[in-house]
Short mmCIF file of C-alpha atoms in Angstrom, two decimals:
data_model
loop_
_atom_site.label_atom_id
_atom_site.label_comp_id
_atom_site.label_asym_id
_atom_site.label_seq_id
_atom_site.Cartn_x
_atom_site.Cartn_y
_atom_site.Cartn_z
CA UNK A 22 22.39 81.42 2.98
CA UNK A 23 22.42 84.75 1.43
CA UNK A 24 25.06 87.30 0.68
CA UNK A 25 26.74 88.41 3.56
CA UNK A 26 29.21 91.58 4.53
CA UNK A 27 30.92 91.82 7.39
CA UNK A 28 33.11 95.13 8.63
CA UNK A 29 36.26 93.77 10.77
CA UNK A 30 39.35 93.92 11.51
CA UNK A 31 41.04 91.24 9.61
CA UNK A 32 41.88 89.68 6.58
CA UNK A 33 39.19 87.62 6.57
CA UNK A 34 35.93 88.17 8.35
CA UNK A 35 35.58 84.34 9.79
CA UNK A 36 39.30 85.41 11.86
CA UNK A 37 37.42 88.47 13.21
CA UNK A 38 37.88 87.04 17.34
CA UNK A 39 42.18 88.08 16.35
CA UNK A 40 41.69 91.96 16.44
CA UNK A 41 37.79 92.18 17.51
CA UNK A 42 35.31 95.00 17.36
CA UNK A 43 34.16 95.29 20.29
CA UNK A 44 31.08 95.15 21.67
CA UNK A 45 31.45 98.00 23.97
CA UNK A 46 32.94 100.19 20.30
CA UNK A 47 29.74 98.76 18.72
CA UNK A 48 27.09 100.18 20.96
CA UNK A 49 29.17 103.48 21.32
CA UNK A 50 28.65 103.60 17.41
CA UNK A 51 25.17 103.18 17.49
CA UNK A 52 24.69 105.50 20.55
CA UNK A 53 26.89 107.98 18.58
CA UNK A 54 24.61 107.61 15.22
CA UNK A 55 20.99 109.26 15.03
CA UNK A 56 20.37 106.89 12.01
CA UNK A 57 20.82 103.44 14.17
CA UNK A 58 18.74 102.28 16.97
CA UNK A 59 19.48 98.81 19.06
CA UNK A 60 15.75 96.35 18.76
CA UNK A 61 16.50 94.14 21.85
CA UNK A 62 13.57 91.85 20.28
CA UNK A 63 16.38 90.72 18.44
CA UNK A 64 19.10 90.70 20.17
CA UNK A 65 21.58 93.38 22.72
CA UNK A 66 23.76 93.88 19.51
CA UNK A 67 21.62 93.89 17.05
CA UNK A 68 20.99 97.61 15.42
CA UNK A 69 18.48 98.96 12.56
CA UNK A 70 19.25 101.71 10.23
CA UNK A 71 16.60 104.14 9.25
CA UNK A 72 18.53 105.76 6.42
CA UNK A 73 17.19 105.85 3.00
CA UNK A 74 17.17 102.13 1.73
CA UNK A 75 15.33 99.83 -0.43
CA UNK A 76 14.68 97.17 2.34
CA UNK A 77 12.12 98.15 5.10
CA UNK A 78 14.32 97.24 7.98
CA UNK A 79 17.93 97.05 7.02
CA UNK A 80 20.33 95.83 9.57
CA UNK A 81 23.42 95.25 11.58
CA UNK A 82 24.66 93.36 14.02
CA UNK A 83 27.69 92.98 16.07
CA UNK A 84 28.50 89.00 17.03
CA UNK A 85 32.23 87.39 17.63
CA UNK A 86 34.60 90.65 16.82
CA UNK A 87 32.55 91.90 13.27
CA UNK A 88 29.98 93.47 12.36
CA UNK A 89 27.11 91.57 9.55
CA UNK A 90 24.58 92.36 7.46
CA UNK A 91 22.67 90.22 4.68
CA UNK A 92 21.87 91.19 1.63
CA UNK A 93 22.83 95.12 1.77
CA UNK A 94 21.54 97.30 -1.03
CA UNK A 95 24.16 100.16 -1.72
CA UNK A 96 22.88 102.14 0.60
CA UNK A 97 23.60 100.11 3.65
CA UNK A 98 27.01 99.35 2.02
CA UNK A 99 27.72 102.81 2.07
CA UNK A 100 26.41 103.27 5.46
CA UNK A 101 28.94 100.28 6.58
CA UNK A 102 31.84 102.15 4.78
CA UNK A 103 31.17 104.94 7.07
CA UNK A 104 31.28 102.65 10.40
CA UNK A 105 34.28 100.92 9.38
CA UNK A 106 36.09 103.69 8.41
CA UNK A 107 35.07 105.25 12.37
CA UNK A 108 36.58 101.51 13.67
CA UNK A 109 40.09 101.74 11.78
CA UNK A 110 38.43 98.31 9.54
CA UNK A 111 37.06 96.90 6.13
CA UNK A 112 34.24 95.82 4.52
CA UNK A 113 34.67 92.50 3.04
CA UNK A 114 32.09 89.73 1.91
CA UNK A 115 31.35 86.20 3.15
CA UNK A 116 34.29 85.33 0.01
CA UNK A 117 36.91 87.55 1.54
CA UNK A 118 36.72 89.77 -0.86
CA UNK A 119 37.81 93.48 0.45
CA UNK A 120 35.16 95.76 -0.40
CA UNK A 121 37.28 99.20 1.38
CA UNK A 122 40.50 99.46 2.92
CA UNK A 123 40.29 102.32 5.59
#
């Protein structure tokens, strides 16, 4: 297992399904952003950034109310500061540790 983040909702990104993203907010997000494009190879809600980052394919994806990443470098962080501040929630880690507060 590797570092995780996850933008939600919550407290706590594991009680994401008690005020949910939604997966209908999620796609209008990436439909909305020039910088994110959905790869059905991988899955409906699954979206990769082509921003400037240090990873050749850095990614999102929406699953159970939050949207997760592993292993962000700070420019993905950034970017997910950006889409959680758009979807009134945080950025927190797979500890619960709040990384923003919108």
């Amino acid at each position: 297992m590797g570092w995780e983040l996850h933008i939600v909702r919550t407290e706590n990104w594991f009680d994401s399904s008690n005020n949910p993203i939604s997966s209908d907010e999620w796609l209008q997000i990436i439909n909305d952003d020039e910088e994110l494009s959905v790869d059905k190879t991988k899955g409906d809600f699954f979206a990769v950034w082509s921003g400037q980052s240090e990873h050749d394919e850095p990614w999102l994806e929406w699953s159970d109310g939050r949207i997760s990443t592993k292993h962000p470098d700070e420019a993905l962080y950034c970017k997910m500061l950006l889409i959680a501040k758009k979807l009134s929630a945080v950025v927190v880690d797979e500890d619960e540790d709040r990384k923003s507060v919108v």
